[in-house]
Short mmCIF file of N, CA and C in Angstrom, two decimals:
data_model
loop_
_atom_site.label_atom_id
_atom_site.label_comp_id
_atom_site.label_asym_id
_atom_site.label_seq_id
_atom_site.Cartn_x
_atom_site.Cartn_y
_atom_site.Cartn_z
N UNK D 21 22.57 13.08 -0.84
CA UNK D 21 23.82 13.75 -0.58
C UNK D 21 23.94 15.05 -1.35
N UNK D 22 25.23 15.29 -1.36
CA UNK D 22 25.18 17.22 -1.85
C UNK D 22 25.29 16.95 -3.61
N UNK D 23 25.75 16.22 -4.21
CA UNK D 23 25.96 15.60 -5.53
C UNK D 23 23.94 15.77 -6.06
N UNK D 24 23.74 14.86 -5.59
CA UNK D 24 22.32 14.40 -5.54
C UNK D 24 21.23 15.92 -5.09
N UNK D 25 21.48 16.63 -4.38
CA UNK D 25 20.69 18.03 -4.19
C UNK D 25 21.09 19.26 -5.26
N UNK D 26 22.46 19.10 -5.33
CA UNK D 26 23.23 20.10 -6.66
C UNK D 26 22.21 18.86 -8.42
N UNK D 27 21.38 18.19 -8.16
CA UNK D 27 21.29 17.63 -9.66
C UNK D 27 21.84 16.77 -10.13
N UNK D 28 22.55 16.04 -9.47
CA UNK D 28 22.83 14.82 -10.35
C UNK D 28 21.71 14.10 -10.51
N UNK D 29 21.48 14.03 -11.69
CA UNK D 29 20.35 13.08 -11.91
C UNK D 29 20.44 11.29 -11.85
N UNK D 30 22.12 11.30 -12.04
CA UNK D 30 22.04 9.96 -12.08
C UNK D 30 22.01 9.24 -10.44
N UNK D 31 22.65 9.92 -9.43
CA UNK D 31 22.27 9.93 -8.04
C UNK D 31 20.98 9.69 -7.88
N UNK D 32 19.94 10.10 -8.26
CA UNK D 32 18.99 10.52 -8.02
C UNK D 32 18.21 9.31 -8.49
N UNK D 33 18.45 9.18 -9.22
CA UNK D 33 17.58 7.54 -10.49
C UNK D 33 18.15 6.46 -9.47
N UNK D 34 19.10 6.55 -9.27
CA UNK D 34 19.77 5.93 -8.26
C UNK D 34 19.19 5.05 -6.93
N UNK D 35 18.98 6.21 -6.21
CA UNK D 35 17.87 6.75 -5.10
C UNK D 35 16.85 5.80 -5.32
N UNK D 36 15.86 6.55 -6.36
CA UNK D 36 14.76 6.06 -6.82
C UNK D 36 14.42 4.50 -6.94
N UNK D 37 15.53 3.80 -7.82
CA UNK D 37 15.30 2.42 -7.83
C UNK D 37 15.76 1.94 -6.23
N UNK D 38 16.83 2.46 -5.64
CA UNK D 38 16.62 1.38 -4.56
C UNK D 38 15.46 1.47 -3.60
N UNK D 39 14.74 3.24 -3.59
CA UNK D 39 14.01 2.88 -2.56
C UNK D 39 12.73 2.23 -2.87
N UNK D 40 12.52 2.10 -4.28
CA UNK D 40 11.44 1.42 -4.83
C UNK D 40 11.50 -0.15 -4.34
N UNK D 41 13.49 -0.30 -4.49
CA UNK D 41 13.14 -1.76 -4.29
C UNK D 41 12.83 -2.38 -2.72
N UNK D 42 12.68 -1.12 -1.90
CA UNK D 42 13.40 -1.35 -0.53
C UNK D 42 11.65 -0.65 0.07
N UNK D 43 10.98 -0.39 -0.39
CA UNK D 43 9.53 0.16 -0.17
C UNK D 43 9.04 -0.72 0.85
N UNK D 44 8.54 -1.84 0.75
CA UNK D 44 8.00 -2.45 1.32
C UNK D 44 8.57 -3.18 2.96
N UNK D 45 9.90 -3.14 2.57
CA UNK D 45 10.65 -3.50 3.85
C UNK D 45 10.50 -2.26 5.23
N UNK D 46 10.54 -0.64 3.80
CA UNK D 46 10.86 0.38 5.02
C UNK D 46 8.73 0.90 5.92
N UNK D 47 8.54 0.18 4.97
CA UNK D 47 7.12 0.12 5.83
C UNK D 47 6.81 -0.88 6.56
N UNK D 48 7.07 -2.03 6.23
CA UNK D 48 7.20 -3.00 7.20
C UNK D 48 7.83 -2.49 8.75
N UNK D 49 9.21 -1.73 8.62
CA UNK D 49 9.71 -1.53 9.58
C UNK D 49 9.37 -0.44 10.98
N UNK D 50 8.45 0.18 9.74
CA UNK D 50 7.96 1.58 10.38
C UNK D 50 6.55 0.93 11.16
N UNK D 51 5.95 0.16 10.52
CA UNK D 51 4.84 -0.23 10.96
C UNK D 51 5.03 -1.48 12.40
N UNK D 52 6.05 -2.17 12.24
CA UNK D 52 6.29 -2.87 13.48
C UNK D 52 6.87 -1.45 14.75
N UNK D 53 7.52 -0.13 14.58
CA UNK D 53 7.65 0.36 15.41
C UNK D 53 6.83 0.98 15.99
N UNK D 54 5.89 2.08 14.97
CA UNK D 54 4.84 2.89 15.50
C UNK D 54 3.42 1.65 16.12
N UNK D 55 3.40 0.21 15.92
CA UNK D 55 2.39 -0.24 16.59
C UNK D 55 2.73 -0.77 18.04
N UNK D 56 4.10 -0.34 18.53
CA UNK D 56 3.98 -0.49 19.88
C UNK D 56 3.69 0.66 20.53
N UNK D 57 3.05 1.62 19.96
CA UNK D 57 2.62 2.99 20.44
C UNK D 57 0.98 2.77 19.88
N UNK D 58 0.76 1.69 19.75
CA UNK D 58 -0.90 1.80 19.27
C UNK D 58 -1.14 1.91 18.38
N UNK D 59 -0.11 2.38 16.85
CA UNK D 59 -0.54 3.02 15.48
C UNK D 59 -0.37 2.15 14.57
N UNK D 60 -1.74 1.78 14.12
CA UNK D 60 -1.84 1.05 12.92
C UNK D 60 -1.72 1.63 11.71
N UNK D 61 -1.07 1.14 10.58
CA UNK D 61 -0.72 2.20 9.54
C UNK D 61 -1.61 1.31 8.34
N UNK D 62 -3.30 1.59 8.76
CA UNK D 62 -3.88 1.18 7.86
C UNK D 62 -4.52 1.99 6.50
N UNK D 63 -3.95 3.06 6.59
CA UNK D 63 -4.36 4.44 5.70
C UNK D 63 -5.12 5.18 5.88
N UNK D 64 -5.65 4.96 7.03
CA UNK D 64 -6.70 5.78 7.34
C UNK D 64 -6.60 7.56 7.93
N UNK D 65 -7.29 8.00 7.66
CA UNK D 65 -6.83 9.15 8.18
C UNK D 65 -6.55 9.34 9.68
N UNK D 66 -7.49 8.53 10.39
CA UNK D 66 -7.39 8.56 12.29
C UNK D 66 -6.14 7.92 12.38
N UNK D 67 -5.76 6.75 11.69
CA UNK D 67 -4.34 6.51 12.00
C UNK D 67 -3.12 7.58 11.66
N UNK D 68 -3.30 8.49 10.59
CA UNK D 68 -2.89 9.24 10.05
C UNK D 68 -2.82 10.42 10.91
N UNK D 69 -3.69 10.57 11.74
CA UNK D 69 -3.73 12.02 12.58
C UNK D 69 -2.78 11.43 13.73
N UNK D 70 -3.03 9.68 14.19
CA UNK D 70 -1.92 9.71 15.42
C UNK D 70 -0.47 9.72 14.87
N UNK D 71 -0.28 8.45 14.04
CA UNK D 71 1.17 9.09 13.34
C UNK D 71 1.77 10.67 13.44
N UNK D 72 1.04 11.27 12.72
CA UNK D 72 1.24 12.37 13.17
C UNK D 72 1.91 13.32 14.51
N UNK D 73 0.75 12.84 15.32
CA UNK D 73 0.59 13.50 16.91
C UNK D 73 1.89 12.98 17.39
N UNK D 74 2.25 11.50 17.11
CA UNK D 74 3.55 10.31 17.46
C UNK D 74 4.60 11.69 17.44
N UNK D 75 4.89 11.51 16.31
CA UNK D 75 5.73 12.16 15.19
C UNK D 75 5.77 13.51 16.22
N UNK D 76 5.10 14.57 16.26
CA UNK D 76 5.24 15.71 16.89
C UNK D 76 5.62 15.66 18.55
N UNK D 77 5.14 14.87 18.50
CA UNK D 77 5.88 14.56 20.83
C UNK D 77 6.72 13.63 20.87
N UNK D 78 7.53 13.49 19.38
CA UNK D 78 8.47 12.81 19.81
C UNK D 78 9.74 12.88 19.42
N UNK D 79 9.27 13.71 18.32
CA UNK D 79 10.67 14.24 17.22
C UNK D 79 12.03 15.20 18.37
N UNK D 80 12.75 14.67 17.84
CA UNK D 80 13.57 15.36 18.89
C UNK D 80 15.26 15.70 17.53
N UNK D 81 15.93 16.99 18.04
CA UNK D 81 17.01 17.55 17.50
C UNK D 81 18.29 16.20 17.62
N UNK D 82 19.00 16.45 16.75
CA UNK D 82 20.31 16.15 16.86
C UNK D 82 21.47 16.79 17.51
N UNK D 83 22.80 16.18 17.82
CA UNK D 83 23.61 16.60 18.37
C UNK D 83 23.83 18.03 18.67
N UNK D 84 23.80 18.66 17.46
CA UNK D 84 23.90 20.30 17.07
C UNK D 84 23.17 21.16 17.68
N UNK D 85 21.79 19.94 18.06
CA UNK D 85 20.55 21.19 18.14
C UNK D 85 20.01 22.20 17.12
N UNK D 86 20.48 21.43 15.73
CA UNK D 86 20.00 22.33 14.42
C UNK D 86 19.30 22.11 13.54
N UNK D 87 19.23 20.50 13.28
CA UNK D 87 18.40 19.13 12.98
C UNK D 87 17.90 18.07 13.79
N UNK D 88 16.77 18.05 13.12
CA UNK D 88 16.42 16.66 13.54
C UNK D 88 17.34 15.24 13.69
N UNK D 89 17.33 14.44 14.62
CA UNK D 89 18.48 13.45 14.54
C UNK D 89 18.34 12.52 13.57
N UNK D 90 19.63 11.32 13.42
CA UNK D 90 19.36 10.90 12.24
C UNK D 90 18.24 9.86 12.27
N UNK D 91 17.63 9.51 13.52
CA UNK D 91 17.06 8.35 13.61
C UNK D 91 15.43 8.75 13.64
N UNK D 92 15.24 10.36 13.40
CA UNK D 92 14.25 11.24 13.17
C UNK D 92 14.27 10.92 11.81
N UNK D 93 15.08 11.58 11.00
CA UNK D 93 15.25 11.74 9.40
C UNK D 93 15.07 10.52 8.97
N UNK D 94 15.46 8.96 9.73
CA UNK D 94 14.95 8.00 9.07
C UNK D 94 13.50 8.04 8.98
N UNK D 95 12.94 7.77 10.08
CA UNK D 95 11.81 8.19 10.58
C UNK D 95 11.01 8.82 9.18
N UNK D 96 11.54 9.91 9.25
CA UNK D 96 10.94 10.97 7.70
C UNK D 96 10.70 10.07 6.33
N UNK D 97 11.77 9.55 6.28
CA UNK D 97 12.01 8.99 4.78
C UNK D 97 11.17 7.35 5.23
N UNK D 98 10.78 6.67 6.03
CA UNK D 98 9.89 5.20 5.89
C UNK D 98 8.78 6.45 6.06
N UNK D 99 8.35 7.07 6.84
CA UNK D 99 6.65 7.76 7.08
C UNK D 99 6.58 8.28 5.46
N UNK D 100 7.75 8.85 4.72
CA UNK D 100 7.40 9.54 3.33
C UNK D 100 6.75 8.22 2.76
N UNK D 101 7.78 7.07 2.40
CA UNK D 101 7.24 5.72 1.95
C UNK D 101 6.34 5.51 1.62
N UNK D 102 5.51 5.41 3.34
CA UNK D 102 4.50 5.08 3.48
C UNK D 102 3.25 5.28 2.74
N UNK D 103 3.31 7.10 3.04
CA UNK D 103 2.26 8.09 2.61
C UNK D 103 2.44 8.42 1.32
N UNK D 104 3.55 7.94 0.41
CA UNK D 104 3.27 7.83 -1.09
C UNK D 104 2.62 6.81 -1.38
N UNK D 105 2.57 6.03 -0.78
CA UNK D 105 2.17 3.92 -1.11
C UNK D 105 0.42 4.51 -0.84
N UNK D 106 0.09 4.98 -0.11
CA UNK D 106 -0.96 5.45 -0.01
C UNK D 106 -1.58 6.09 -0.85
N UNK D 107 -0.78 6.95 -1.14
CA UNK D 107 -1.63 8.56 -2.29
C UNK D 107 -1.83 7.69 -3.39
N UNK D 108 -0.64 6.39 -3.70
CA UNK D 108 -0.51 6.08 -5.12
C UNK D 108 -1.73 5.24 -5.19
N UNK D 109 -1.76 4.32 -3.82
CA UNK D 109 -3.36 3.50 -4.23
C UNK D 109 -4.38 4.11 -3.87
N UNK D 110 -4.39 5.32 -3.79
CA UNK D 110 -6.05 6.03 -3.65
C UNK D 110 -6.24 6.93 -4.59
N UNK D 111 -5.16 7.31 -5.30
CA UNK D 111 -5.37 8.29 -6.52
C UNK D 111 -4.62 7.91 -8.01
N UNK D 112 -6.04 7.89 -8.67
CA UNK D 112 -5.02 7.42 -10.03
C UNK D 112 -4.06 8.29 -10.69
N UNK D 113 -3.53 7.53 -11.65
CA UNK D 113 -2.58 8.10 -12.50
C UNK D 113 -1.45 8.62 -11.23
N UNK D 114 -0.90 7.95 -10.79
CA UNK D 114 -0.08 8.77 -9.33
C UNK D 114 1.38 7.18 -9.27
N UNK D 115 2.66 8.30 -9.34
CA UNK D 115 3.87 7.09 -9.39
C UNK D 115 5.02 8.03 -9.07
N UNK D 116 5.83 6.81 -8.66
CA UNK D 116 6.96 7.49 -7.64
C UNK D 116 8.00 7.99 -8.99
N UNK D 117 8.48 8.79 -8.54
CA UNK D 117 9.17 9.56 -10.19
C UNK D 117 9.99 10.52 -9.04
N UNK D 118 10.72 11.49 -10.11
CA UNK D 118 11.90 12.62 -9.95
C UNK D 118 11.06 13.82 -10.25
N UNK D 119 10.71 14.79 -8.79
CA UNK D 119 10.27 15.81 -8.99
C UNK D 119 11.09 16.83 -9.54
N UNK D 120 11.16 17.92 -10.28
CA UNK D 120 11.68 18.37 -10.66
C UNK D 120 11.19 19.99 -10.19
N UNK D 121 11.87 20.76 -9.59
CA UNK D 121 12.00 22.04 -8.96
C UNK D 121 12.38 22.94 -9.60
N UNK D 122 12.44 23.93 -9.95
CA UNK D 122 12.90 25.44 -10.51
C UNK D 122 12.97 26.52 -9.43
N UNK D 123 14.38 26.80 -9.09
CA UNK D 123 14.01 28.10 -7.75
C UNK D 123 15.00 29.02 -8.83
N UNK D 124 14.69 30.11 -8.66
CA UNK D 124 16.36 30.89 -9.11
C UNK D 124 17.51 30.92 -8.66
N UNK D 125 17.53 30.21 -7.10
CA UNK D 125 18.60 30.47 -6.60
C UNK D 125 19.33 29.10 -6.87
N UNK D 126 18.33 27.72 -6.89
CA UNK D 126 18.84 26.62 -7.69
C UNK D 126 17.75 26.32 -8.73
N UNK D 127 18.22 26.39 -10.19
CA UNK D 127 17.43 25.78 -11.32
C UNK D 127 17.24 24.44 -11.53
N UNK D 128 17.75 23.29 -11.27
CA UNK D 128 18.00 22.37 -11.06
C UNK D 128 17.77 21.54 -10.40
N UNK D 129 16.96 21.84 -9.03
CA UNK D 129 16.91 20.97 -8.27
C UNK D 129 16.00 19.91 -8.26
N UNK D 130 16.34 18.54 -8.00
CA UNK D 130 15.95 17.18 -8.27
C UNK D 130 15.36 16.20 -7.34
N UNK D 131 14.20 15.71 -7.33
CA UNK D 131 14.12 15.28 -5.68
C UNK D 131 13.53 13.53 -6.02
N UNK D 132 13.03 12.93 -5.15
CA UNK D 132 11.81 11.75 -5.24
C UNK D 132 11.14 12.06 -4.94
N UNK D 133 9.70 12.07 -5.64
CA UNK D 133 8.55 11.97 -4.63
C UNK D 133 7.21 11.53 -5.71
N UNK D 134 6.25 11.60 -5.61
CA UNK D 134 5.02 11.37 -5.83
C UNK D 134 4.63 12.20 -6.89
N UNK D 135 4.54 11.43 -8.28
CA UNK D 135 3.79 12.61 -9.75
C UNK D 135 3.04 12.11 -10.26
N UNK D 136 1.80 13.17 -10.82
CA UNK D 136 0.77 12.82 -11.86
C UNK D 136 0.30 13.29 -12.91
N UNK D 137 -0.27 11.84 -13.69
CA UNK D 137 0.18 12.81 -15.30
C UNK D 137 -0.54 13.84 -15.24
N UNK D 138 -1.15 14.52 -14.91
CA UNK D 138 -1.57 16.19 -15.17
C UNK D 138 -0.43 16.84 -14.88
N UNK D 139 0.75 16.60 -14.55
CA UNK D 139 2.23 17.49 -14.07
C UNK D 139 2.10 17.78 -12.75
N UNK D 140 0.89 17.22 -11.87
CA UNK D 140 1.40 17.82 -10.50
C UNK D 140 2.07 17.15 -9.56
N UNK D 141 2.62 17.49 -8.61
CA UNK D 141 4.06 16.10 -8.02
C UNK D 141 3.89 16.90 -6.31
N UNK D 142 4.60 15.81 -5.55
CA UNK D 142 4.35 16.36 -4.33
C UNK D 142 6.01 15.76 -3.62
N UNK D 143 6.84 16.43 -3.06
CA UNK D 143 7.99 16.03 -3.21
C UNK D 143 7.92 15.59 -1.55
N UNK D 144 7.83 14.30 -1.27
CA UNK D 144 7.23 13.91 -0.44
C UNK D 144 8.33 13.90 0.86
N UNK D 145 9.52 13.82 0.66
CA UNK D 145 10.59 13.71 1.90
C UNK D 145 10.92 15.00 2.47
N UNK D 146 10.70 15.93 1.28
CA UNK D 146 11.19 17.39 1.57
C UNK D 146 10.04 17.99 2.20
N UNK D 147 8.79 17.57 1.99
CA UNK D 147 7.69 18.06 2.88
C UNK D 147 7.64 17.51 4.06
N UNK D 148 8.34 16.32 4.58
CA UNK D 148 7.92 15.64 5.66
C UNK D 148 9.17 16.24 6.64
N UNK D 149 10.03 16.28 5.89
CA UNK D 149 11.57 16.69 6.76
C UNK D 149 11.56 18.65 6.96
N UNK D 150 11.22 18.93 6.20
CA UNK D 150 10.89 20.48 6.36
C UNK D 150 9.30 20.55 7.67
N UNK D 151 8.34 19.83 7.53
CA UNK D 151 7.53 19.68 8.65
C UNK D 151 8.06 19.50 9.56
N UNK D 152 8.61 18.58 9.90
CA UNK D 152 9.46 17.81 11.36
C UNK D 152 10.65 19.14 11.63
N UNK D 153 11.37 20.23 11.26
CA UNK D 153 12.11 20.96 11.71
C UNK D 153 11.33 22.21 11.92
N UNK D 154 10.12 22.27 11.11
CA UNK D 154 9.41 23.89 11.78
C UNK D 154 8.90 23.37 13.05
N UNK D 155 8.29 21.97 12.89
CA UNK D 155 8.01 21.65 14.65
C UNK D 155 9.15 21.54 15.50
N UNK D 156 10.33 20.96 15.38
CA UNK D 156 11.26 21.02 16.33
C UNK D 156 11.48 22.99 16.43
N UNK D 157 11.30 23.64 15.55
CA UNK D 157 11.58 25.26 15.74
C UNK D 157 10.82 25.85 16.44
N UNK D 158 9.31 25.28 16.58
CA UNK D 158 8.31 25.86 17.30
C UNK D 158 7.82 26.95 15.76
N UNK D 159 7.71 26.66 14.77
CA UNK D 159 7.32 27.41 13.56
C UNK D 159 5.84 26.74 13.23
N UNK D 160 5.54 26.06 13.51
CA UNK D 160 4.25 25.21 13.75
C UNK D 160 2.99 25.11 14.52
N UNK D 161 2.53 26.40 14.31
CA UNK D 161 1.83 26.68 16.23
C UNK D 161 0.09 26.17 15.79
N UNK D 162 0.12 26.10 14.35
CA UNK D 162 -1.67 25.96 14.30
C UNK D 162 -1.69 24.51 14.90
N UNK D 163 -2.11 23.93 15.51
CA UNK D 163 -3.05 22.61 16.27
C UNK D 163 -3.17 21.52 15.38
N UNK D 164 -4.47 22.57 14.33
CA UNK D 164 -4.90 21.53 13.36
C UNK D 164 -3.99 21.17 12.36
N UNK D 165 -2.92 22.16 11.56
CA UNK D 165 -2.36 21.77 10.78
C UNK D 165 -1.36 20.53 11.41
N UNK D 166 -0.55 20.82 12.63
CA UNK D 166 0.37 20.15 13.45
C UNK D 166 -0.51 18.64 13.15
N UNK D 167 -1.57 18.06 13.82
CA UNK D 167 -1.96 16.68 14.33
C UNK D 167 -2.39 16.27 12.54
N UNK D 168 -3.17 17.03 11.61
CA UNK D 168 -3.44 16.40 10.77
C UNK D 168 -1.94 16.55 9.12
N UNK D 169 -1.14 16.89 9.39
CA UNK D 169 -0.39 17.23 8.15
C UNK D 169 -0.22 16.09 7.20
N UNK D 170 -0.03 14.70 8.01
CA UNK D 170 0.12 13.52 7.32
C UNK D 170 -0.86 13.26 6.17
N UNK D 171 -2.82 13.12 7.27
CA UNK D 171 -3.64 13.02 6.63
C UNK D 171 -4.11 13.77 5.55
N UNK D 172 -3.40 15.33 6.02
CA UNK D 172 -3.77 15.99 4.72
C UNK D 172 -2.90 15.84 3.26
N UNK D 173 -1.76 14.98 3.38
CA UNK D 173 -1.10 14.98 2.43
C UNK D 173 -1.40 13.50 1.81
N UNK D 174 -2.42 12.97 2.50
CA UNK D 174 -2.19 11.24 2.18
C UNK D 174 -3.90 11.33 1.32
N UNK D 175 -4.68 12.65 1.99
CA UNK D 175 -5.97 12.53 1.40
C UNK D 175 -6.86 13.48 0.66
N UNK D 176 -5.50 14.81 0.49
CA UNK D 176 -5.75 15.88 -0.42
C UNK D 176 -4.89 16.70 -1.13
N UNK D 177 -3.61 16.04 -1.41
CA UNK D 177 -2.28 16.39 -2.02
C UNK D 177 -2.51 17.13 -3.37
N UNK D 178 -3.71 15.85 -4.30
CA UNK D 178 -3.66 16.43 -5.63
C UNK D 178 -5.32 16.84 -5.76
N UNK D 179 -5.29 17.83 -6.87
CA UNK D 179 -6.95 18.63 -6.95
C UNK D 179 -7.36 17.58 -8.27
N UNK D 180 -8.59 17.68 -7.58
CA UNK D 180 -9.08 16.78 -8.94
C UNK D 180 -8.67 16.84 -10.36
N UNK D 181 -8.97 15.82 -10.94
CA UNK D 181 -9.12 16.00 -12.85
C UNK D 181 -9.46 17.03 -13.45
#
């Protein structure tokens, strides 16, 4: 919410524990939907490229026509889930934490997503929900980036040691 994007941190810790506690359910849920479309969400990258492809021919705007709808944005936040549960068991030192942002225009800003102790973090909802609206914009025209974005974030997010 706007509390929670302005910095509240305690919003935010908030956040964090329930979706930690709620992880496994929102993949469960995602994974019974995308496998009546064929997609197994076994981590693999080929599953990872259809997710994907799913995701792009199917995402569709909300009421406004200005966002994605809300049943998109859920969508965003179980696929983020997912593809952290992933990064975290294929790359060590890697845990769901409070990214922490510096813009000038907000100093403050606070997110969930995916960090490792070398300090690098990947703010995993804001990449998936900012993806899903340059494709609904048509801001998305490369091919390869479009079908593989998932896989590339599930199998090259952080640079080595």
């Amino acid at each position: 919410g706007r509390k929670a994007a302005e910095g509240d941190l305690a919003i935010i810790r908030a956040g964090l524990r329930k979706m930690l506690s709620q992880r496994e359910k929102r993949i469960r849920k995602l994974s019974r939907f995308v496998s009546t479309y064929g997609i197994q969400l076994d981590g693999s990258y080929e599953e990872a490229v259809k997710l994907c492809n799913f995701f792009i021919e199917n995402i569709e705007f909300g009421p406004k026509n200005e966002w994605m709808s809300s049943n998109w944005l859920e969508f965003c936040i179980d696929t983020g889930v997912f593809i952290g549960e992933v990064i975290r068991t294929r790359v060590p030192n890697t845990e769901w934490g409070i990214v922490e942002e510096t813009w000038d225009s907000h100093p403050d800003y606070h997110e969930i997503g995916i960090l490792k102790n070398t300090g690098q973090y990947i703010p995993i909802y804001k990449s998936i929900i900012v993806f899903g609206n340059s494709v609904l914009l048509g801001h998305v025209v490369d091919d390869d980036l479009r079908s593989t974005f998932f896989a590339r974030m599930m199998f090259s997010s952080f640079s080595a040691d």
